[in-house]
Coordinates of C-alpha atoms and ligand atoms in Angstrom, one line a residue:
X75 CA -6.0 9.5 -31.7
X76 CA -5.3 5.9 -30.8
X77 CA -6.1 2.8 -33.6
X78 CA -7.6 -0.5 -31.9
X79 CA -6.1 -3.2 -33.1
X80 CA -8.1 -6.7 -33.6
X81 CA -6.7 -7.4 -30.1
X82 CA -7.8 -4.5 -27.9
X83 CA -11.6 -4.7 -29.4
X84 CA -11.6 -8.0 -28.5
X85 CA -10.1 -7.2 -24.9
X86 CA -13.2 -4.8 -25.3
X87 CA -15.9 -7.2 -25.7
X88 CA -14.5 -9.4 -22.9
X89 CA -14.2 -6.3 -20.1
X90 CA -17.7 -5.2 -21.3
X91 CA -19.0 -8.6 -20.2
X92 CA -16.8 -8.6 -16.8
X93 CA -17.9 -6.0 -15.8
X94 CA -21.7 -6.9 -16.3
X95 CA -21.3 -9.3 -14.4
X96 CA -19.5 -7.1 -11.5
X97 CA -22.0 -4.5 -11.7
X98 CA -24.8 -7.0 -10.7
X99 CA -23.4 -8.6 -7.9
X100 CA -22.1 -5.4 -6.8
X101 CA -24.9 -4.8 -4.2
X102 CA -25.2 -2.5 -0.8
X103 CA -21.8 -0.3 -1.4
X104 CA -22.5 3.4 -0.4
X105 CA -25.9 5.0 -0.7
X106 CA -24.1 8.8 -1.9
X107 CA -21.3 10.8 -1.4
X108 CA -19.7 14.0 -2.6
X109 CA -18.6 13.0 -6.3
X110 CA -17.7 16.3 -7.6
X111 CA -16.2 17.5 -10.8
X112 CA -13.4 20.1 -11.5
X113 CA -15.9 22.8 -11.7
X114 CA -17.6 22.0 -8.2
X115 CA -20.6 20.4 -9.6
X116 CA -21.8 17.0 -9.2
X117 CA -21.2 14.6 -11.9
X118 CA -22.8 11.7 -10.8
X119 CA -24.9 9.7 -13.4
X120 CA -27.2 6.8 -12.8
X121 CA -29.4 4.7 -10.3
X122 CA -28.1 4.8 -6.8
X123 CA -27.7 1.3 -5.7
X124 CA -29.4 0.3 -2.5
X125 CA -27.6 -0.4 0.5
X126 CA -28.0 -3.3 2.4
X127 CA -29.9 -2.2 5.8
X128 CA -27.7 -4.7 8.0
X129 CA -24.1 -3.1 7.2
X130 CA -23.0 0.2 8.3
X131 CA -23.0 2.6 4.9
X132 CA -19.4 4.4 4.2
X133 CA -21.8 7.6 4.3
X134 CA -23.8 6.8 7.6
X135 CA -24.4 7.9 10.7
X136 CA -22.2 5.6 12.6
X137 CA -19.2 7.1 10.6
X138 CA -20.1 11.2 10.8
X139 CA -20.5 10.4 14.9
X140 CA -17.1 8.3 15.3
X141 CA -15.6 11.4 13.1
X142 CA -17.1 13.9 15.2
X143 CA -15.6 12.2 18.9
X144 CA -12.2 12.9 17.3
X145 CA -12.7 16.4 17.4
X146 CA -11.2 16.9 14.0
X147 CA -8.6 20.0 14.1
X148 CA -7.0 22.7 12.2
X149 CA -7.4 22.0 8.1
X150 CA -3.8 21.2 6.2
X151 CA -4.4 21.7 2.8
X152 CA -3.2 19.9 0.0
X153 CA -3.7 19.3 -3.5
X154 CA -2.2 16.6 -5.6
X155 CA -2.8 15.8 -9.3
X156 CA -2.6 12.4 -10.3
X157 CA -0.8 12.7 -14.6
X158 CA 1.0 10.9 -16.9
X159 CA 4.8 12.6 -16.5
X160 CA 8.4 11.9 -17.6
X161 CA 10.4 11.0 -15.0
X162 CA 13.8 10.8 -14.8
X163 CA 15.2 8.0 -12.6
X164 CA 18.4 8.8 -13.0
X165 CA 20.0 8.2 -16.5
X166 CA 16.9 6.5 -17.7
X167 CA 14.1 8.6 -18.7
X168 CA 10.3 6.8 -18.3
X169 CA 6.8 8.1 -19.3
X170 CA 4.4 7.1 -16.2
X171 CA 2.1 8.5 -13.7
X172 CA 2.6 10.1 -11.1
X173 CA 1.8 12.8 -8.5
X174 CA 2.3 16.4 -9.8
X175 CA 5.4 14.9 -11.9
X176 CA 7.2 14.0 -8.7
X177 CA 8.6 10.4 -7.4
X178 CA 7.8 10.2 -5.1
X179 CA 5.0 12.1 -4.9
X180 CA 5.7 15.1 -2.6
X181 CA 5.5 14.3 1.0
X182 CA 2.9 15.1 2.7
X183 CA 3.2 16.2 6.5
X184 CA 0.7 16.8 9.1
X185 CA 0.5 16.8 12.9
X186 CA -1.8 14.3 15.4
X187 CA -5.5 16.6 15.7
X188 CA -5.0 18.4 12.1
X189 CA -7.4 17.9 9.7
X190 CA -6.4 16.7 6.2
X191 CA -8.3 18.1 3.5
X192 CA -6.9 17.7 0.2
X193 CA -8.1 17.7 -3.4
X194 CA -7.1 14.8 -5.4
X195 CA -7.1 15.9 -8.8
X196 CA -7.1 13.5 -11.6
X197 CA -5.8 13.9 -15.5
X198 CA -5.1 10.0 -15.9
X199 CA -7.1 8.2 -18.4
X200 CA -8.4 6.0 -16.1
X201 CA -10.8 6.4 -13.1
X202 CA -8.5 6.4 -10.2
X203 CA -8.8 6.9 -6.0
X204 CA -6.4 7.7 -3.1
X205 CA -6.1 5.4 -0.1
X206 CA -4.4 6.5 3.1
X207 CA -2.7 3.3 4.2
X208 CA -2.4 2.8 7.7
X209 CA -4.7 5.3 8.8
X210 CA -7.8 5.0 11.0
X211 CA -10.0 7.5 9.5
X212 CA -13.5 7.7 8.6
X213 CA -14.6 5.3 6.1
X214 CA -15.8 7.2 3.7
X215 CA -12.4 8.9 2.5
X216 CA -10.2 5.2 3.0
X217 CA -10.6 5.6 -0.8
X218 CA -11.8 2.5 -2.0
X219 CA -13.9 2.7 -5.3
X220 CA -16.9 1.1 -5.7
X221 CA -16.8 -0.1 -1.6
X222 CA -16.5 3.4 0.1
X223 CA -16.5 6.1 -2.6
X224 CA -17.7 6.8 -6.4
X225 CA -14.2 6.1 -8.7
X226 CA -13.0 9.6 -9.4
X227 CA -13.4 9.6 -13.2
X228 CA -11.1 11.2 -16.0
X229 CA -10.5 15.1 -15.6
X230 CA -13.0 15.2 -12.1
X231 CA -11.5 15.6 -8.9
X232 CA -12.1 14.2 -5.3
X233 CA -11.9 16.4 -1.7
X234 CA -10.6 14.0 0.8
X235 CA -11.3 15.7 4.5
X236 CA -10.4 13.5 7.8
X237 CA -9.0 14.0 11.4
X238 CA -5.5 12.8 11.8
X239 CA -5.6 10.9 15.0
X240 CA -2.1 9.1 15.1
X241 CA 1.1 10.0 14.9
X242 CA 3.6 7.9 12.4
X243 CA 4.9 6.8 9.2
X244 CA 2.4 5.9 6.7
X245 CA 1.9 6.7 3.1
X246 CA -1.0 7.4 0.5
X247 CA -1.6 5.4 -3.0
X248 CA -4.6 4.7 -5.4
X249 CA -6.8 1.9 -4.6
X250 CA -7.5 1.4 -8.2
X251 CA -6.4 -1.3 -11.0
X252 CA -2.7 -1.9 -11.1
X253 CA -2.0 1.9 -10.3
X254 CA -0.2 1.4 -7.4
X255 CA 2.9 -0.1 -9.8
X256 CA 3.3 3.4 -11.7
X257 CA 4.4 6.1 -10.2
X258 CA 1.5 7.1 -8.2
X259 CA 2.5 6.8 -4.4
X260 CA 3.7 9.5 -1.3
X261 CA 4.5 9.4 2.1
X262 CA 2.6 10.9 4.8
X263 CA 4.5 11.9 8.2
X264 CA 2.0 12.5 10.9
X265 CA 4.1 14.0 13.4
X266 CA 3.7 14.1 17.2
X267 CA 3.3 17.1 18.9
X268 CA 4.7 15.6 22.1
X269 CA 7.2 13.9 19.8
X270 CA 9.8 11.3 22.8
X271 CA 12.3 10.8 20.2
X272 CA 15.1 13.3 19.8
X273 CA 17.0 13.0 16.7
X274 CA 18.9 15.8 14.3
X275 CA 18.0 15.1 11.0
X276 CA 15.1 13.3 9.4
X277 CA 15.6 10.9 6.4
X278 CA 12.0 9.5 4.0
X279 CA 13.7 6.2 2.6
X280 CA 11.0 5.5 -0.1
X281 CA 11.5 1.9 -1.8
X282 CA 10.2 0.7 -5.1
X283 CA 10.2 -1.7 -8.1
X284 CA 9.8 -0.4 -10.8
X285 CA 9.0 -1.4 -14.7
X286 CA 6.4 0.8 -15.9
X287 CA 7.6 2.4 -19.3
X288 CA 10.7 0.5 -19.1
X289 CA 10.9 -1.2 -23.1
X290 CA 7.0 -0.9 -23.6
X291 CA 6.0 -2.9 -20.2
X292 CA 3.4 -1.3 -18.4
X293 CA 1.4 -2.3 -15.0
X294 CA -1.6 -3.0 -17.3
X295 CA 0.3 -5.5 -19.6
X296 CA 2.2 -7.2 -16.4
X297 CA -1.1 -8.2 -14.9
X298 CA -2.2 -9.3 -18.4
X299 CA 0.9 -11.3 -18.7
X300 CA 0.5 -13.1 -15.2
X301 CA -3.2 -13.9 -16.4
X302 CA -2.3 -15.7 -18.8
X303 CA -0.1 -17.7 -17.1
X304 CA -0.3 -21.8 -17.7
X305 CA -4.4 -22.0 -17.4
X306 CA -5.1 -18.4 -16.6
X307 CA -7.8 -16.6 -18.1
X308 CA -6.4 -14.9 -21.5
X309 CA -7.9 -11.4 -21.9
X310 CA -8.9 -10.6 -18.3
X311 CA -7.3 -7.9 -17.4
X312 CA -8.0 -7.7 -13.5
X313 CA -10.7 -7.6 -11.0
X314 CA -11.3 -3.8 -10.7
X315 CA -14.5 -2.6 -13.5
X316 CA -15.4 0.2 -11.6
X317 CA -18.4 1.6 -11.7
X318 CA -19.9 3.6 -14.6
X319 CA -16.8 3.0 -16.5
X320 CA -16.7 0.0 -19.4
X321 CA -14.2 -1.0 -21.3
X322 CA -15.9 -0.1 -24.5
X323 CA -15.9 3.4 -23.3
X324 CA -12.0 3.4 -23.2
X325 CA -11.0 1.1 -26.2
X326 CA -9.3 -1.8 -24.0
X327 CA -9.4 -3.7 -20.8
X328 CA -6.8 -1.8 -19.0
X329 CA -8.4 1.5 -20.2
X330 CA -5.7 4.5 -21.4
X331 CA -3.1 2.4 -21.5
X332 CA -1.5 0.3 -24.4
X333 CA -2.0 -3.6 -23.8
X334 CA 0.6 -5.8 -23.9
X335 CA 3.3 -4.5 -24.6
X336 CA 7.0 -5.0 -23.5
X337 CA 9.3 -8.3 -23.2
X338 CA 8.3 -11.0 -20.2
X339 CA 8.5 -9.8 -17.0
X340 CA 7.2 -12.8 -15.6
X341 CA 9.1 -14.2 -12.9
X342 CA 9.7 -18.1 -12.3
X343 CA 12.1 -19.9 -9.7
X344 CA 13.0 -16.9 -7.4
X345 CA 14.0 -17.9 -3.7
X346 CA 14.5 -16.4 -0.3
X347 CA 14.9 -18.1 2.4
X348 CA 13.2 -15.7 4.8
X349 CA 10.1 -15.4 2.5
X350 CA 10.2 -19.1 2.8
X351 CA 10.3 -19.8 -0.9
X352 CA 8.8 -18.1 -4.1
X353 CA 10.1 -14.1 -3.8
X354 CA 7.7 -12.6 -5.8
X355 CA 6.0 -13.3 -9.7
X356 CA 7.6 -10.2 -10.9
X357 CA 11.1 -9.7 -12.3
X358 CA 11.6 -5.8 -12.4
X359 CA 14.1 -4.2 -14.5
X360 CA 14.5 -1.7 -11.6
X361 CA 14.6 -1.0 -8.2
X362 CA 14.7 2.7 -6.6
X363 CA 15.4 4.4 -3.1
X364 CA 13.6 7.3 -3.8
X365 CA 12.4 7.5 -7.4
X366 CA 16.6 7.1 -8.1
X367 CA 18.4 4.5 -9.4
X368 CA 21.7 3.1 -7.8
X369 CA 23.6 4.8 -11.0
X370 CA 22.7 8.3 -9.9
X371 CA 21.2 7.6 -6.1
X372 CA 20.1 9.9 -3.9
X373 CA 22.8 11.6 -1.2
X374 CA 21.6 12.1 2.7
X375 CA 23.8 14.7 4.2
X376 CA 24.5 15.1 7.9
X377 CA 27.3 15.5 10.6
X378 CA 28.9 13.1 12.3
X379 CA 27.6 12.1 15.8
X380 CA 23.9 13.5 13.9
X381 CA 21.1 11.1 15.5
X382 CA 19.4 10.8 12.2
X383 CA 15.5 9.1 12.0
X384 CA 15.2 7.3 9.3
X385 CA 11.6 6.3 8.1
X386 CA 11.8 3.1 5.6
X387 CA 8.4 2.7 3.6
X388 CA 8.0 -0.2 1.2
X389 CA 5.9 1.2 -2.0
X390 CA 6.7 -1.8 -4.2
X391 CA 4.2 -3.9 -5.5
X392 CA 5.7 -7.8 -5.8
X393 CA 9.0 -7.0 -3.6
X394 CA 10.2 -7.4 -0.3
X395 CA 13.6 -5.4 0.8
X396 CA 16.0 -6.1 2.8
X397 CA 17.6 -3.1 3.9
X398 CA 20.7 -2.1 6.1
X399 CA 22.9 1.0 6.7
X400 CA 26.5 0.3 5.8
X401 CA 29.0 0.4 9.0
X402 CA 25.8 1.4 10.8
X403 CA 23.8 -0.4 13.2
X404 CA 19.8 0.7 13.2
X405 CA 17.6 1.0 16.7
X406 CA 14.1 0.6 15.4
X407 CA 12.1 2.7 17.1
X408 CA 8.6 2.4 15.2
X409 CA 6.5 -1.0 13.4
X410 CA 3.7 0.4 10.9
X411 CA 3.9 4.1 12.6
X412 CA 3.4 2.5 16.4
X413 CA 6.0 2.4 18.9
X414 CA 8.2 -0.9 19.6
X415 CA 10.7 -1.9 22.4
X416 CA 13.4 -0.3 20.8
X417 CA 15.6 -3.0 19.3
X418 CA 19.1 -3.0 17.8
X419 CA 19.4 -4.8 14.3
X420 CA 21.8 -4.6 11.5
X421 CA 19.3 -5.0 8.5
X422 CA 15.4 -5.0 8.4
X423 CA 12.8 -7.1 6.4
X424 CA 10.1 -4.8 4.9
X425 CA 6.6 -6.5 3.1
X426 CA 5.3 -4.6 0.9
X427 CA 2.8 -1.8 2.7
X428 CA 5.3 -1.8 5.9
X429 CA 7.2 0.5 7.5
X430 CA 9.8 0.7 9.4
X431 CA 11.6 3.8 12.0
X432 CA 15.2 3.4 13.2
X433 CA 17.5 5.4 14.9
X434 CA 21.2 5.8 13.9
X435 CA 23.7 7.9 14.9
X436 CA 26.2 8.8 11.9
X437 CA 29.3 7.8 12.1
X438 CA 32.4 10.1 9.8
X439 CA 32.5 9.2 5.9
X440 CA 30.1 8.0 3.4
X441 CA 28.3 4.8 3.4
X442 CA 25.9 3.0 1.0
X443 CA 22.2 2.7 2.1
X444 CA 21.2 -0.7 0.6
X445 CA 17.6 -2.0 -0.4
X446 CA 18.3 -5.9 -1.5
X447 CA 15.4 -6.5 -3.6
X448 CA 14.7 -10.1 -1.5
X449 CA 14.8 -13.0 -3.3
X450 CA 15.3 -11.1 -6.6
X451 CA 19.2 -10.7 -6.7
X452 CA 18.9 -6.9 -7.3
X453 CA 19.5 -4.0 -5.1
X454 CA 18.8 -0.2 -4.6
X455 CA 20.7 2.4 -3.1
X456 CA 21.2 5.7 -1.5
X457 CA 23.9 7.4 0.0
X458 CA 24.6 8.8 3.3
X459 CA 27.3 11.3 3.6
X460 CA 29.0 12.8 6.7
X461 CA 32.4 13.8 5.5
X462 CA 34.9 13.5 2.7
X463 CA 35.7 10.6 0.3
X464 CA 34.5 8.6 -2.2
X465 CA 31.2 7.7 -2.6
X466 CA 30.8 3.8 -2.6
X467 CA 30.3 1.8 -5.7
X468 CA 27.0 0.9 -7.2
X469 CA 27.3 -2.7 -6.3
X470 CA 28.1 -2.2 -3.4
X471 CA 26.6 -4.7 -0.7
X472 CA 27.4 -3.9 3.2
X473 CA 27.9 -6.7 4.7
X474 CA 25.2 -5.5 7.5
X475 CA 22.5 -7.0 4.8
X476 CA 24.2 -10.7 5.9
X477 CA 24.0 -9.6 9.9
X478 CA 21.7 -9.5 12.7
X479 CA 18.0 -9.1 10.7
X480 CA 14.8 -7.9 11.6
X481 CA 11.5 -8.6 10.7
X482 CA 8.3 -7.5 12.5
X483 CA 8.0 -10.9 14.7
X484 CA 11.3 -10.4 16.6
X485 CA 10.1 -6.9 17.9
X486 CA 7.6 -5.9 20.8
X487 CA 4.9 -3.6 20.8
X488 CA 5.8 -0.4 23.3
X489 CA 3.6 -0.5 26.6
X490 CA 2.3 2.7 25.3
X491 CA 0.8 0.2 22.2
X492 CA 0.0 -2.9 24.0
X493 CA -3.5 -4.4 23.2
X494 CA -5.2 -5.2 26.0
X495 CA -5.3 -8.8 26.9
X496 CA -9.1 -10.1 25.8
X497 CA -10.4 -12.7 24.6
X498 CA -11.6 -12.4 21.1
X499 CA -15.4 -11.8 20.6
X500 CA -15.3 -13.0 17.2
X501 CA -12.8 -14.9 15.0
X502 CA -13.0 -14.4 11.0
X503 CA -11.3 -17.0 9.4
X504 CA -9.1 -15.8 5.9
X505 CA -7.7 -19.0 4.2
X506 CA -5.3 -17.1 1.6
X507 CA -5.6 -19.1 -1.9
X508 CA -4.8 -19.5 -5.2
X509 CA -1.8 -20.2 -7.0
X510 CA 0.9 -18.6 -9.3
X511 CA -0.2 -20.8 -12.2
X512 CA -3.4 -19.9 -12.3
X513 CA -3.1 -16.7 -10.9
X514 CA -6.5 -17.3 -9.1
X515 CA -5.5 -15.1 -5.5
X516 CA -8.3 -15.2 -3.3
X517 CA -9.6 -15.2 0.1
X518 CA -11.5 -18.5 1.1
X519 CA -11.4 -19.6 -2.8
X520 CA -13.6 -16.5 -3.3
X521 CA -12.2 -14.1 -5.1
X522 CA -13.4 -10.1 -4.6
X523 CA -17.1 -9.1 -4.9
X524 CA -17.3 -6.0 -3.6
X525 CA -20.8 -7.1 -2.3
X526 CA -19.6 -9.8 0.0
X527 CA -19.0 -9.0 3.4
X528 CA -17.5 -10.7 6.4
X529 CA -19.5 -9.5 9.3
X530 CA -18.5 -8.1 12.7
X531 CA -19.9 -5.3 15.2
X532 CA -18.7 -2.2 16.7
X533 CA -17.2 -3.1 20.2
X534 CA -15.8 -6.5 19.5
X535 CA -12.9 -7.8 20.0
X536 CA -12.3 -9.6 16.3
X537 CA -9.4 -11.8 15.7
X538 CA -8.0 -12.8 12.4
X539 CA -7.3 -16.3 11.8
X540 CA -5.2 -15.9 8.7
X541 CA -4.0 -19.3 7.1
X542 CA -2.0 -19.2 4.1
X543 CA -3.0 -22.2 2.0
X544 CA -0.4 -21.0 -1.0
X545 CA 3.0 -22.1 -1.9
X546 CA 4.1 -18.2 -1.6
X547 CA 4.3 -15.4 1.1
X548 CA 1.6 -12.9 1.3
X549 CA 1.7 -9.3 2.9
X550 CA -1.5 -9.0 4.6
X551 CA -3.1 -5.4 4.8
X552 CA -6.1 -4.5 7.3
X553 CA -7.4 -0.7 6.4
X554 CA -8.7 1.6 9.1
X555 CA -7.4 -0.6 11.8
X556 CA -4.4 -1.6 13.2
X557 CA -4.1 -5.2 14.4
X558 CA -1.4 -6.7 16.9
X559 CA 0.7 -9.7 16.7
X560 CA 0.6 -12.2 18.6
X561 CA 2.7 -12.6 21.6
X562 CA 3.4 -8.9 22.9
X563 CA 3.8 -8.0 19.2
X564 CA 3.8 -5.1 17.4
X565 CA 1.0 -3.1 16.5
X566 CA 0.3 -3.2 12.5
X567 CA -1.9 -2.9 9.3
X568 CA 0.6 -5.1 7.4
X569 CA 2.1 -8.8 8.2
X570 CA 4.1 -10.7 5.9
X571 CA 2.5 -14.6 6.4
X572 CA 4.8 -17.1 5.1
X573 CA 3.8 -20.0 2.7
X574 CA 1.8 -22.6 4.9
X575 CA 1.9 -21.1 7.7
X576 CA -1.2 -19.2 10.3
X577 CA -1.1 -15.8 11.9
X578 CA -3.7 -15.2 14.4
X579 CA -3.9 -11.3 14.7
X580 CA -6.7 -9.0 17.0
X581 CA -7.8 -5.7 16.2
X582 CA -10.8 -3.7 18.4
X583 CA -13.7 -3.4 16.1
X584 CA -14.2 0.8 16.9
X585 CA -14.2 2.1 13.2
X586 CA -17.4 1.7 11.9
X587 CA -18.2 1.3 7.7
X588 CA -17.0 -1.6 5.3
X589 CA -13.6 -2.2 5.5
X590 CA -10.4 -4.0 3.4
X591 CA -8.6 -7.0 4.3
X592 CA -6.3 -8.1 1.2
X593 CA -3.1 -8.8 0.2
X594 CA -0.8 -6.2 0.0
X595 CA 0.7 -7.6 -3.7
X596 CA -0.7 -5.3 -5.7
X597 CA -1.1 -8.0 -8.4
X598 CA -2.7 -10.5 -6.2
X599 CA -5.3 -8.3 -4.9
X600 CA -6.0 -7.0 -8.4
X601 CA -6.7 -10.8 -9.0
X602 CA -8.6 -11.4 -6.6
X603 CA -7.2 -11.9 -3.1
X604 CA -9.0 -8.8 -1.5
X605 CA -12.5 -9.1 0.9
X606 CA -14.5 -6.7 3.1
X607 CA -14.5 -6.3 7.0
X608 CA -18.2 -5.3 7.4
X609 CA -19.5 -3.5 10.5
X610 CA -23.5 -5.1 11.2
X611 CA -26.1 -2.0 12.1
X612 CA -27.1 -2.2 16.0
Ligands
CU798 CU1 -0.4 -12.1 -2.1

């Protein structure tokens, strides 16, 4: 039972016409695909939608032929449930979604050659989808709706099935609305079976902000609130209509959820230095080291002398962290689930999307874990305890958070991930736009059609002349494909690129099917600053 009030009818009639207009210029997405409902059957309704005959199709050959050369493994499998769940944070209680009324979601761990099958089972009221960020894996399960797979509606469910082909840190999320900013996210640890590292113990540092069912504020009424802005556009509730779903059919823009409610969480006049101005356009109630809250955080056991590997993942959606290990110093080890020349830092900047592996070797007591929320004058914690004593207080800042810092540009890629030197075949110019104001993100002043495509070919060497045209940072997310920075860098999938500034990064074009490039703000890509790497047919 749910009453519309004047206002969510009227957020109705504007979503109905939004996505009108999406459906028609949404052209050439995939031709099929398995769609199946909870009983096995499929569900899907309506006219398939033709498929451009110049791009690859999610569902082509091209993608069943690169998926059969990596000899796909043993099956791992899984199933998670995507809900609405209480969740205790730790002395506050929220209602929020989640995965199997976990947060984080439970881990999932597989090993380089398995094959990942698992059944994504959905009891949201929304249509929702799971993306595998970081991975290279066939197109067709990156879990994009609309671009690379039918939306996996209410009560249906989804079987995702891909070879695992690289070892690392990464972590899985839905690709859908504003989701990402509830509770749905997990990591995924791909481990190596010739593993170099040795280490004792292994720690997941999961990092989030977090608002949804904090005093009535929701994802959904966030994005509405940044809309509206000064000059935004009142009523539209985001980019995403997918397909087959209206907003008449679930009684408001942001359907199965309550709009608008919840004091301003609108942030104005943040500033960090290292993000080179504007933090972020959200000001969270909440920031959490593993679905905890400082009050009640999270304790790490181990021995002194352990060699612990700690794997940092950044799941928030408008925050960077700053993190550092108090008394500790950290050898990073890993950039984005790739090796690095192992460098010695004292704290690490983590974009939203990135990860980070160190190395540390515990020393005797117990010491704060500390996630500054960058920019945004709040912090998360965890503990890590080796012997006796009192646990730090809440507050507690190490003063390694003011030390020797990290962020991806300072470190090397390991010869083991070096690109090889060559000269780019093609360069694909991304201007990022748009402004906090108007909340108009984009990506050349166009802002997402999932029928656009920016062309390139299998083989090619493609660089990615990124130019930030904003007056804010943006952490930029490639799917299925790892880029490297310039210089020797790293290889990534996400770069923080500062206000103003260009990043020129190459990938190898050798993962066929229609591909993400967006910003990794979950709020800018929802408005808009999101477009399609699409391989041309041969
Ligand atoms: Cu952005």
């Amino acid at each position: 039972m749910r009453t519309h009030s004047r206002r969510a009818l009227l957020g109705a009639g504007i979503a109905v016409v939004g996505s009108g207009l999406l459906a028609a210029r949404a052209a050439g997405e995939f031709s099929s695909g398995p769609h199946l409902g909870t009983d096995g059957r499929d569900h899907a309704h309506g006219p398939q939608r033709p498929t451009p005959s110049d791009y690859v199709a999610p569902d082509g050959p091209e993608v069943a032929e690169a998926e059969r050369k990596r000899s796909p493994g043993p099956v791992r499998e899984f199933t998670m449930t995507a809900t609405p769940a209480r969740i205790d944070l730790g002395g506050h209680t929220v209602d929020t979604w989640a995965y199997g009324e976990a947060l984080p979601g439970k881990e999932i761990r597989v090993t380089t050659g398995d094959t990942l099958a698992m059944t994504l089972v959905n009891h949201l009221p929304q249509s929702t989808s799971v993306h595998w960020h970081g991975l290279a894996l066939r197109n067709d399960m990156d879990g994009v709706p609309t671009l690379t797979q039918r939306p996996v509606m209410p009560g249906a469910s989804f079987p995702y099935r891909f070879a695992v082909t690289h070892p690392g840190t990464y972590w899985l999320h839905p690709h859908s609305r504003v989701q990402q900013d509830r509770g749905l996210y997990a990591p995924l640890i791909v481990e190596d079976p010739k593993e170099p590292l040795s280490y004792d113990k292994e720690w997941v540092v999961v990092l989030d902000d977090w608002v949804d069912g904090v005093d009535g504020s929701t994802p959904d009424s966030v994005l509405a609130e940044l809309n509206r802005g000064s000059g935004g556009k009142p009523g539209h509730g985001g980019m995403h209509m997918d397909e087959g779903e209206t907003g008449a059919e679930h009684g408001a823009p942001a359907a199965g959820s309550e709009p608008g409610g919840g004091p301003s969480r609108m942030l104005t006049g943040s500033y960090s230095k290292l993000l080179g101005g504007d933090a972020g356009d959200v000001d969270y109630p909440y920031h959490l080291i593993n679905g905890r809250l400082a009050k009640d955080a999270e304790t790490f056991r181990a021995k002194p002398g352990d060699r612990i590997r700690i794997r940092f993942l950044n799941a928030g959606a408008d925050t960077a962290y700053r993190v550092a290990l108090g008394g500790h110093a950290m050898t990073v080890t890993h950039a984005d689930g790739f090796p690095v020349e192992h460098a010695e830092t004292e704290a690490l900047l983590l974009g939203m999307g990135e990860r980070f592996d160190v190395l540390v070797t515990a020393k005797d007591g117990v010491f704060p874990l500390t996630a500054l929320a960058e920019g945004k004058k709040h912090t998360a914690r965890a503990v890590l305890r080796t012997g006796s004593g009192e646990a730090p207080g809440e507050s507690t800042r190490p003063e390694e958070l003011d030390g020797r810092l990290l962020s991806a540009y300072r470190l090397r890629a390991a010869e083991s991930a070096r690109a090889v030197s060559r000269r780019p075949d093609r360069t694909v110019e991304l201007k990022l736009t748009g402004s906090m104001a108007k909340f108009d993100w984009a990506i050349n002043g166009r802002q997402y059609s999932p029928s656009h495509r920016d062309p390139i070919r299998a083989g090619e060497r493609v660089r990615l002349a990124i130019r930030n045209h904003t007056r804010m940072w943006h952490p930029v997310h490639i799917h299925g494909h790892h880029f490297a920075l310039p210089n020797g860098g790293p290889r990534k999938d996400s770069a923080i690129v500062l206000p103003g500034r260009s990043l020129d990064v190459d990938f190898d074009a050798d993962n066929p099917g229609l591909w993400m490039v967006h910003c990794h703000n979950v709020y800018h890509s929802e408005s808009g600053m999101m477009t399609v790497l699409g391989y041309l047919r041969d």
